[in-house]
XYZ file of C-alpha atoms in Angstrom:
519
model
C 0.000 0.000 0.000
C 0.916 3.571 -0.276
C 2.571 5.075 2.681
C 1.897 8.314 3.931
C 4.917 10.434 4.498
C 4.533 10.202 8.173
C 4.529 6.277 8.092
C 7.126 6.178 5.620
C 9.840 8.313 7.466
C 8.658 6.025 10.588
C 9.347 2.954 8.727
C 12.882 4.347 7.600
C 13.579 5.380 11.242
C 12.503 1.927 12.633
C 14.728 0.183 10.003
C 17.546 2.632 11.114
C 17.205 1.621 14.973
C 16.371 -1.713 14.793
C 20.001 -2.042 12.072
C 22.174 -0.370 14.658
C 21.243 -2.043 17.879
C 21.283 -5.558 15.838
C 21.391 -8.510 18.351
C 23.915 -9.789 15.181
C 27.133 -7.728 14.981
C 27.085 -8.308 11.652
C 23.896 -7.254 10.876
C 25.029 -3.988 12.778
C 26.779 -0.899 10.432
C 29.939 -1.380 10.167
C 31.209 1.845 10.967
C 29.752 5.071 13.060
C 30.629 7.139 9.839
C 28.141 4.564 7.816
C 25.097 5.132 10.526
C 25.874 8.908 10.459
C 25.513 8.293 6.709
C 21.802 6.698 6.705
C 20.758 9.205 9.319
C 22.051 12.312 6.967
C 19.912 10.180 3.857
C 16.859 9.901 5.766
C 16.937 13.291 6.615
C 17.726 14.436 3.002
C 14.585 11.820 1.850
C 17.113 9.201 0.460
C 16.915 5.552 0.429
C 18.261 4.312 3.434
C 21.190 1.453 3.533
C 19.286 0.103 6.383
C 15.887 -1.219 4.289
C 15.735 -2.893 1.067
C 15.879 -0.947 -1.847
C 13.092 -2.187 -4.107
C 11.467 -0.120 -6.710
C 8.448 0.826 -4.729
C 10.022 2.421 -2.170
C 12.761 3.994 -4.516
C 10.326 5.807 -6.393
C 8.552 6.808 -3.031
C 11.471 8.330 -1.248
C 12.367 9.999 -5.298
C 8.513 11.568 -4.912
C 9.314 12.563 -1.114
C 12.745 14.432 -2.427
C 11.706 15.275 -5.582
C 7.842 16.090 -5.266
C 7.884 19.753 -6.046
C 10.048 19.104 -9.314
C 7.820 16.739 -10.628
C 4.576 18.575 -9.665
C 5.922 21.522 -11.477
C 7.241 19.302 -14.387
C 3.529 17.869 -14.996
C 2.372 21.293 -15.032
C 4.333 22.931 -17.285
C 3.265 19.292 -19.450
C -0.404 20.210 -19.413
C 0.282 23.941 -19.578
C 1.697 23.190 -22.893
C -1.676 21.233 -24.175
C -4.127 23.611 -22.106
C -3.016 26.708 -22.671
C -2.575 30.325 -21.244
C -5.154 29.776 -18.444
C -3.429 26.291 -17.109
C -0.058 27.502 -17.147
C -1.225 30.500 -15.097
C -2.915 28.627 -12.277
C 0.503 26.389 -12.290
C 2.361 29.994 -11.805
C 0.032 30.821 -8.917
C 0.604 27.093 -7.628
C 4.253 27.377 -7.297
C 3.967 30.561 -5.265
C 2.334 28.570 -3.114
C 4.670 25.778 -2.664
C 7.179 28.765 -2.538
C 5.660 30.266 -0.021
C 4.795 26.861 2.086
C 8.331 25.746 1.810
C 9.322 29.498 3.068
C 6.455 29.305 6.150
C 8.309 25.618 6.934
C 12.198 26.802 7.061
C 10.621 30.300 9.206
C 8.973 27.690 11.782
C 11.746 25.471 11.690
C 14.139 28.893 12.659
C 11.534 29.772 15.168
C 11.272 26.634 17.227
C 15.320 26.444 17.494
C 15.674 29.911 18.153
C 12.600 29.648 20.979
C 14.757 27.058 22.132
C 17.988 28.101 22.955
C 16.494 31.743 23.913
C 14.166 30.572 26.666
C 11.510 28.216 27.774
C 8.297 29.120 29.128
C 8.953 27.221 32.824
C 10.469 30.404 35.282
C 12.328 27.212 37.174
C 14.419 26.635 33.541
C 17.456 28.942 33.327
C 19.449 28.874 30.173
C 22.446 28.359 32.194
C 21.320 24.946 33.268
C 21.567 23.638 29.432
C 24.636 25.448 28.887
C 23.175 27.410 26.317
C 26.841 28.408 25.239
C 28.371 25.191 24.604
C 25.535 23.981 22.761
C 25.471 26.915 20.681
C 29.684 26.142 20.072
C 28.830 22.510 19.458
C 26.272 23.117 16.737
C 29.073 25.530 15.090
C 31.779 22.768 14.957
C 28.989 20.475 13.614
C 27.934 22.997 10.978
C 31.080 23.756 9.696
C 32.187 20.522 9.644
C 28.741 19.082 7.624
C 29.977 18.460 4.045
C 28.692 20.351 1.246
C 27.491 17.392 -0.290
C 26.003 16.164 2.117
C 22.725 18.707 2.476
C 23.945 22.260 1.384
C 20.884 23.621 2.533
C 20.728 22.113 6.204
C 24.415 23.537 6.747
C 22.637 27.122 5.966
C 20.149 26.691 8.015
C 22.042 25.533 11.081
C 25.159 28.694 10.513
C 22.469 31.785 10.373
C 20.659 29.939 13.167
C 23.596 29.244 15.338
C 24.076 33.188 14.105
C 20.898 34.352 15.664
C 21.985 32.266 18.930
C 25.087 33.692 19.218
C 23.656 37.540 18.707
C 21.332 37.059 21.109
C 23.664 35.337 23.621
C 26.384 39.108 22.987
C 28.936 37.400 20.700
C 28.725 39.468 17.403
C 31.832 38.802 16.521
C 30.980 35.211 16.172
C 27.543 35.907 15.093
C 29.198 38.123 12.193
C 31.339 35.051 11.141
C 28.054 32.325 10.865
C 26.205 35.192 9.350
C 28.787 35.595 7.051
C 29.289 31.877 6.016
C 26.080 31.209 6.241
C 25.726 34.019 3.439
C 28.160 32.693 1.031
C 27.182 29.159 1.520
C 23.530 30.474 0.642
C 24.739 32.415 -2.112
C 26.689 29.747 -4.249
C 23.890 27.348 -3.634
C 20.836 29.548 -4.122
C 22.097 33.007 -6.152
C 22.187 36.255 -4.726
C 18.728 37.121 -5.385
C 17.105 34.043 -3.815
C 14.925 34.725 -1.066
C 16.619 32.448 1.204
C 20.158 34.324 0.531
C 18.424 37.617 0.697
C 17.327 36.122 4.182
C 20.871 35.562 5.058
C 22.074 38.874 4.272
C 19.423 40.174 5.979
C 20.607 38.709 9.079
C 24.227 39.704 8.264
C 23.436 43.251 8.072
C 21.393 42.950 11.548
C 24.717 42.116 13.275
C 26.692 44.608 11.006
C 24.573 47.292 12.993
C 25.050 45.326 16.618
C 28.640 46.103 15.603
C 28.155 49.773 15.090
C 28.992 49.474 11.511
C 25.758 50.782 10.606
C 26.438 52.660 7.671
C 27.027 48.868 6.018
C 23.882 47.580 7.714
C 22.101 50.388 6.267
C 23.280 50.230 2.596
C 22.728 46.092 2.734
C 19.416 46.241 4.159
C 18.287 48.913 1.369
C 19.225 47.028 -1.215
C 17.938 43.803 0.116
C 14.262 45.359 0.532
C 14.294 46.640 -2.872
C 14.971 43.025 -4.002
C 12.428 41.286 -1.864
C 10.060 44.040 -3.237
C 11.293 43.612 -6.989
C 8.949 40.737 -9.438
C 11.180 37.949 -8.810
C 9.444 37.854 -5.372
C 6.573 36.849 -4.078
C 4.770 39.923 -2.375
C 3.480 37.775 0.741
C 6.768 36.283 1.000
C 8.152 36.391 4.673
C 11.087 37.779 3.783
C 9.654 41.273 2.792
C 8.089 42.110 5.914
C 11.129 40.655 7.985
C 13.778 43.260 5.835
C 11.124 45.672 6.427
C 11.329 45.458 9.956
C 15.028 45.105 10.348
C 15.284 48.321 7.619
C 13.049 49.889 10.549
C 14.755 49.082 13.516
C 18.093 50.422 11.916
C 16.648 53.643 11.036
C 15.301 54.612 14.402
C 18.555 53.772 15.788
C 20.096 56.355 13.825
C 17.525 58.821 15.053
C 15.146 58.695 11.829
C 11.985 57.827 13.271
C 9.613 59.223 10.393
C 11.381 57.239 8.419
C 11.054 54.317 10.799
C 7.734 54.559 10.918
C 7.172 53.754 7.480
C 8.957 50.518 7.058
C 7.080 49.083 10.691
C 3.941 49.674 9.087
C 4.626 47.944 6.158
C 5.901 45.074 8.119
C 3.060 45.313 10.809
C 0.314 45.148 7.497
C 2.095 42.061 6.311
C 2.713 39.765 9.277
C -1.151 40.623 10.208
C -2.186 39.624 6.957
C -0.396 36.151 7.065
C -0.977 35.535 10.487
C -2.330 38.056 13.532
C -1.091 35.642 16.193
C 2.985 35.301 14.836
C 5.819 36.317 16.460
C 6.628 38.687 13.570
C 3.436 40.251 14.097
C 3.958 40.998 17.591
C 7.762 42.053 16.691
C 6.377 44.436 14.595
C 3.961 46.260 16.759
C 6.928 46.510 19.604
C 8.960 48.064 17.079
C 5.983 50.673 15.400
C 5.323 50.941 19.114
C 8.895 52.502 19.052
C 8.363 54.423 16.431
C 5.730 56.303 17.442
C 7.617 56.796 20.870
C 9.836 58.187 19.283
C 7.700 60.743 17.629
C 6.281 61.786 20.770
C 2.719 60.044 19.885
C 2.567 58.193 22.528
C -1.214 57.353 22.297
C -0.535 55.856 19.425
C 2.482 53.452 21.228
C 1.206 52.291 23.908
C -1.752 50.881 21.924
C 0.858 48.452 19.599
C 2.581 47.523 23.046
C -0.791 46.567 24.322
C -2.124 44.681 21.474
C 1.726 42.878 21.369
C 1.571 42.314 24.594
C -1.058 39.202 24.928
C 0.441 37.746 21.966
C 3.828 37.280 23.447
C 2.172 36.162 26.329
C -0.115 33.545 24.592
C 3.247 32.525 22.744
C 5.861 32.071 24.875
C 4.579 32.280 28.582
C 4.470 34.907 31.260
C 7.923 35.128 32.358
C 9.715 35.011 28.854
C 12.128 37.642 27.916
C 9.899 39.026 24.926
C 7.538 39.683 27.353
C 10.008 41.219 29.519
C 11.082 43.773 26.424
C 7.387 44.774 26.169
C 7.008 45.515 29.717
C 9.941 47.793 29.085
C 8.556 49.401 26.527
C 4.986 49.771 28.224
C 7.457 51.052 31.362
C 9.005 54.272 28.556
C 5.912 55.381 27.129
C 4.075 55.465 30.606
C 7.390 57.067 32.116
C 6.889 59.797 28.962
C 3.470 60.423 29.991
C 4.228 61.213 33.768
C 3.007 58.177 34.627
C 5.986 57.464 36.890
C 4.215 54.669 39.601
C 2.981 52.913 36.298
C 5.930 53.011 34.276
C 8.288 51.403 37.550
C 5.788 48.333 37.999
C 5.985 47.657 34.502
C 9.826 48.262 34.117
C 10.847 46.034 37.374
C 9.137 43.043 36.506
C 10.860 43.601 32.986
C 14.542 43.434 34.790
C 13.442 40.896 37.066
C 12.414 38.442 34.016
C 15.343 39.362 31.862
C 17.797 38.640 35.415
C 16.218 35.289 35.346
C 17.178 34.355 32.178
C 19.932 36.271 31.212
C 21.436 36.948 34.321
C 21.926 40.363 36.193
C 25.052 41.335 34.258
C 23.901 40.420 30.751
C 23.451 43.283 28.400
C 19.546 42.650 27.754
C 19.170 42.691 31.644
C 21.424 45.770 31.605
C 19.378 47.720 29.002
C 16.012 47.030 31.015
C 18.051 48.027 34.318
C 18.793 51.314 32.092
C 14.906 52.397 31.509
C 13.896 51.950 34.914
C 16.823 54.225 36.048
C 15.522 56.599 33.597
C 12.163 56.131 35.603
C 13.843 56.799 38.751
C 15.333 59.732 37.949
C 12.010 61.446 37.424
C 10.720 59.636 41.035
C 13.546 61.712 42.316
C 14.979 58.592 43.440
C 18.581 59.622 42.316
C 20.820 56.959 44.342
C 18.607 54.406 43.232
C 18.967 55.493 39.267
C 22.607 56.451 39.991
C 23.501 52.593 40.973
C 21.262 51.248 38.120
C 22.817 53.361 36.194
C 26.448 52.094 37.010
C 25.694 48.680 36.854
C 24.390 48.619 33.303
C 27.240 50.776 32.209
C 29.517 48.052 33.649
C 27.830 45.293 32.043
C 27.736 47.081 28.740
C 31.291 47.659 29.496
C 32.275 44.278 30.238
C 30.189 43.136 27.200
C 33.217 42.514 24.854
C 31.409 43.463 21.523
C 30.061 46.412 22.909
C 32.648 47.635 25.381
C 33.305 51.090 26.560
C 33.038 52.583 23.475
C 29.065 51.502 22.472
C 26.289 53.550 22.057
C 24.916 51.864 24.747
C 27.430 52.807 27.406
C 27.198 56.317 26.552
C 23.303 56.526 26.944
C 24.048 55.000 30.242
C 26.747 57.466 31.008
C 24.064 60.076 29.795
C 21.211 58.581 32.531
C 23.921 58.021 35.053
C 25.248 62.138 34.275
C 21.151 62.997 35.222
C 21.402 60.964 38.428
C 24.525 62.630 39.729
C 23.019 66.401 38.239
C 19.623 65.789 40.575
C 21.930 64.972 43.433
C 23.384 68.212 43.062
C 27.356 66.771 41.886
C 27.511 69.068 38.663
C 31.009 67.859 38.394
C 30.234 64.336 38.176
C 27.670 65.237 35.561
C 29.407 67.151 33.348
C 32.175 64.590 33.367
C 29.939 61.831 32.512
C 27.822 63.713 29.655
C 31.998 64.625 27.966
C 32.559 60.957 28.329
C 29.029 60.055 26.615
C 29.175 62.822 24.193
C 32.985 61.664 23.001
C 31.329 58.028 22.413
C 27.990 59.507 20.473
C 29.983 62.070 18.518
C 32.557 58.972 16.738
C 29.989 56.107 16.722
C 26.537 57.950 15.414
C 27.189 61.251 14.491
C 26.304 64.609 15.686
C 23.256 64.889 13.555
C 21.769 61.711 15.595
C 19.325 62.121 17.890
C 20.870 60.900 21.034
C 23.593 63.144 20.321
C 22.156 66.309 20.187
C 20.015 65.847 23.460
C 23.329 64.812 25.277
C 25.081 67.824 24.073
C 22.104 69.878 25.095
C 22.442 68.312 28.926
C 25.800 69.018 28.549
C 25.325 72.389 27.745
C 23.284 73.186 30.758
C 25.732 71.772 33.172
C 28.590 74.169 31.528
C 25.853 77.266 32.385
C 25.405 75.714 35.585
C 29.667 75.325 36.282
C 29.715 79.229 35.828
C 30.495 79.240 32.251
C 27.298 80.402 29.900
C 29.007 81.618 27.271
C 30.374 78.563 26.380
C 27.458 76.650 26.964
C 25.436 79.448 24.436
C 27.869 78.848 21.813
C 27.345 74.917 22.453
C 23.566 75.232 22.190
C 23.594 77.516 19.086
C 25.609 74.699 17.146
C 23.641 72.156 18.269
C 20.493 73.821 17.427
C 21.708 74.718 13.961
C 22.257 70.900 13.654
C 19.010 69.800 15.272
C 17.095 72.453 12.664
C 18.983 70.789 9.216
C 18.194 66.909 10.604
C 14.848 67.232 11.930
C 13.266 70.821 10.769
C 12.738 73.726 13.069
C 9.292 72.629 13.538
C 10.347 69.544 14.946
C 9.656 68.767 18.858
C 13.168 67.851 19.392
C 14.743 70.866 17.865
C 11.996 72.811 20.332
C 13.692 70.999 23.268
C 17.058 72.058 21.886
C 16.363 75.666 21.528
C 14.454 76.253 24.854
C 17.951 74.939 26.381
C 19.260 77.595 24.496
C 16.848 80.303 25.975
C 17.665 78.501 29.653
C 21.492 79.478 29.258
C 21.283 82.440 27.327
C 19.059 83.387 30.834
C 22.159 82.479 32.679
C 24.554 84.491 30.058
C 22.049 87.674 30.818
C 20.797 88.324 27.229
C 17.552 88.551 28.113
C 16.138 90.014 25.052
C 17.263 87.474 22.711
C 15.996 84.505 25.837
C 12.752 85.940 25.581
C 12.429 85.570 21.572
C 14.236 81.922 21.601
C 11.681 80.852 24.427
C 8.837 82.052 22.811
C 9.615 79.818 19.505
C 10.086 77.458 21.371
C-alpha cells in the first residue's frame, strides 16, 4: 500500500534503529561514519542502507525528495496542451509551494531559536543547558557538515547558530556564521534568492550590533528593494522581515519618520499572514517605538498593548519578549508622567530578563537602564545612579560592545542625570563629555541621542559658571538639530528652549525671551 509520508519516514527510522542495535554484529553498520551516513539520507529523503531498496520504495522516497520538481514538471506538461489559463494557475501554484516551503524553514528557525532563547517554565534557566556550549557545538557540527552532504541544512544551522550567538552578545561570532552562512547560501541559491536575501538580511542585523551601521544600512536597502522587486513573491516572509530590520536600523540612527514607514509595512504584512505570529507581535513593539519616538505616545502604547497578549499567549508569562514589552509599556508610561505605572511595569521587565539572562547580561542591563531613567524622574537619584552604574559596567564588560558603544554612553548620559539631581555638577558634566565623546565617533552629531546629550551638557557648563560657552554649544547644536529634523520639529523645540535657559544664565535677556517664545 501507499505510505503516507509520516509512516514512511517512521518505517525508515525503525529500520535505522532496529540495524544499529542488531542482536547480530554483523547485521550492525559497520562503521559510526556509515550510521551517520543513513541518518544524513533519511533526513535528506534518500533511500536508506538500512531497508531494502526495491522499486516501490525507490520511487517513493524519489517523490518525497523530488515532489515539487515533478509537480511543477507535470504542469508545465499540461500547460503546454491547455493553454494560457493552465499555465497561469501552475504559476500561482508554485507561489504557493514557494511560499509553504518558506512558512516551513521560518517555523523550523523559530522553534530552534525559541529554544535556545528561553523556555516558558520560570524554574528553567538557560544556564542549566549550557546554552553556550551547545550553541559552540552546533558551530563545529555545521562547519564541519559536508557540502554534499545537504547544502541547505548547513545554511540553516550557521544563520541559526548566528541568531543564537547575537542574542547570547557574541557578534563577533555571530558576524562570522552570518557571514558563512551568506556565502554558503549564495553559491547554492544566487544572490537574489529569497533564502540568501534572508541571510544577508541577518548579516546586516549584526553589522549594525557592531556599530557598523552605515554597512547595515546600505545592505538592508538594497535587500528590501529586491524582496520588493517581481522575482518575489509579495506575501513572502522575507519582505516584511527586511522591512522590519530596515526599521529598527533607522530609528537607531535617530530617523523615526522614516522608521515609521517601514514598521507599518511590516506590521500590514505579518497581520495579513498571520495576527497571532511572532513577527506580528515584533512588529507592533517596534511601530510601538516608532511612534515613541515621535512623541505620539497614544498611538504606542496601543501596539505595546495589542503585542503584549500575543507574546504572552506565545511564549509564557515570564519570557524575555515579554520582559522587552514591559519595558517598553514602562518608557511610554514614564513619557506620559506616569511614573508609579511606568516602575511596575519596568521592574518586573529586569526581574524576568535577570532570570534568564542573568543580572550582568546586556539585555538585563538595558532594562536596568529604563527603569533608572524612571527613577530619575521619582527623584529617586541613588537608586537610578547605581542602576545606572551597573548597566554601564555590564555594557562595558560586554566585549562586543565595550566602553566605546552607544549603549554605554546613553548609560553614562542617565547616570550624568542621576549625579546632576543629586546636586554633583562635576560628576555630571564629566559623565555627559565621556558620553558625548562616544555619540559624537559612533553615530554622528546629527543623531538624535547626540544632540540631546550635548544639550544636557550644555546646561551643566551654564550651571559650572560658564554660559558663554554653553550658548555657543547650544547655538551649534540647534543649527544641527534644525537641518536633521526641521525647526518645527519637537526635538529641535527641546534644543532651543535649552538655548533660551542658558542664554538666561549668560544675561541676554532680550534674545531669551524671543528663543523661548519659539520654542
Amino acid at each position: 500500500d501507499a505510505l503516507t509520508p509520516h509512516a514512511l519516514e517512521q518505517r525508515d527510522l525503525e529500520a535505522l534503529v532496529g540495524k544499529a542495535l542488531a542482536p547480530d554484529l554483523d547485521d550492525r553498520y559497520a562503521s559510526a561514519s556509515a550510521l551517520r551516513d543513513d541518518i544524513q539520507r533519511l533526513l535528506a529523503n534518500k533511500p536508506i542502507h538500512a531497508r531494502p531498496a526495491g522499486w516501490r520504495y525507490r520511487a517513493q522516497k524519489f517523490v518525497r525528495r523530488r515532489g515539487g520538481e515533478i509537480v511543477v514538471a507535470a504542469v508545465a506538461a499540461v500547460a503546454l496542451v491547455t493553454g494560457v489559463v493552465l499555465h497561469t494557475r501552475s504559476l500561482e501554484a508554485s507561489r504557493d509551494v514557494a511560499r509553504a516551503e518558506a512558512l516551513r524553514t521560518e517555523r523550523t528557525r523559530q522553534y530552534l531559536e525559541d529554544l535556545f532563547q528561553g523556555s516558558e517554565l520560570p524554574s528553567v534557566k538557560p544556564e542549566s543547558v549550557r546554552v553556550a556550549t551547545l550553541v559552540q557545538n552546533g558551530i563545529r557540527e555545521a562547519v564541519g557538515l559536508r557540502l554534499s552532504a545537504d547544502s541547505s541544512l548547513q545554511i540553516d544551522m550557521l544563520g541559526t547558530l548566528g541568531i543564537m550567538s547575537e542574542r547570547l552578545g557574541n557578534f563577533v561570532q555571530a558576524d562570522s556564521l552570518t557571514r558563512m552562512a551568506v556565502a554558503r547560501a549564495t553559491a547554492l541559491y544566487g544572490p537574489d534568492y529569497p533564502e540568501t536575501l534572508y541571510q544577508r538580511m541577518r548579516h546586516a542585523i549584526v553589522l549594525g550590533r557592531l556599530n557598523q551601521r552605515d554597512s547595515a544600512e546600505q545592505q538592508l536597502r538594497a535587500i528590501v528593494e529586491l524582496a520588493r522587486n517581481q522575482k518575489t513573491d509579495p506575501k513572502h516572509p522575507i519582505i516584511a522581515e527586511a522591512s522590519l530590520a530596515m526599521g529598527s536600523l533607522l530609528r537607531e540612527r535617530g530617523q523615526p519618520a522614516q522608521a515609521l514607514t517601514y514598521f507599518q509595512t511590516a506590521a500590514e504584512l505579518s497581520r495579513t499572514r498571520d495576527s497571532t505570529s511572532r513577527e506580528y507581535s515584533q512588529a507592533l513593539r517596534e511601530l510601538g517605538n516608532a511612534y515613541g519616538e515621535a512623541l505620539e505616545f497614544t498611538r504606542a502604547d496601543s501596539a505595546f498593548l495589542r503585542a503584549l497578549p500575543i507574546v504572552r499567549r506565545r511564549y509564557g508569562p515570564r519570557h524575555p519578549e515579554v520582559a522587552f514589552l514591559l519595558s517598553s509599556l514602562g518608557f511610554i508610561a514614564s513619557q506620559q508622567g506616569k511614573l508609579d505605572e511606568a516602575a511596575r511595569y519596568e521592574r518586573e521587565g529586569v526581574d524576568i530578563n535577570a532570570a534568564w539572562y542573568g543580572p550582568n547580561h546586556y539585555l538585563t542591563a538595558a532594562s536596568k537602564g529604563v527603569l533608572a531613567q524612571t527613577l530619575i524622574r521619582m527623584k529617586q537619584f541613588d537608586a537610578g545612579a547605581q542602576l545606572s552604574r551597573e548597566t554601564i559596567d555590564a555594557f562595558t564588560r560586554n566585549p562586543d560592545l565595550g566602553p566605546r558603544s552607544v549603549y554605554t554612553a546613553v548609560a553614562r548620559s542617565t547616570l550624568g542625570v542621576a549625579l546632576a539631581g543629586k546636586g554633583d555638577h562635576q560628576g555630571a558634566v564629566r559623565e555627559y563629555q565621556q558620553s558625548y565623546e562616544i555619540l559624537h565617533a559612533v553615530v554622528g552629531d546629527s543623531a538624535r541621542n547626540t544632540i540631546t546629550l550635548a544639550s544636557r551638557l550644555a546646561l551643566e557648563i551654564a550651571r559650572q559658571g560658564y554660559p558663554d560657552s554653553a550658548v555657543a554649544l547650544l547655538r551649534r547644536e540647534l543649527s544641527i538639530s534644525e537641518k536633521a529634523y526641521s525647526a518645527a520639529n519637537p526635538y529641535t523645540a527641546q534644543v532651543r528652549a535649552h538655548l533660551g535657559e542658558a542664554l538666561v544664565a549668560d544675561k541676554k535677556y532680550a534674545e531669551a525671551i524671543e528663543v523661548t517664545r519659539a520654542s
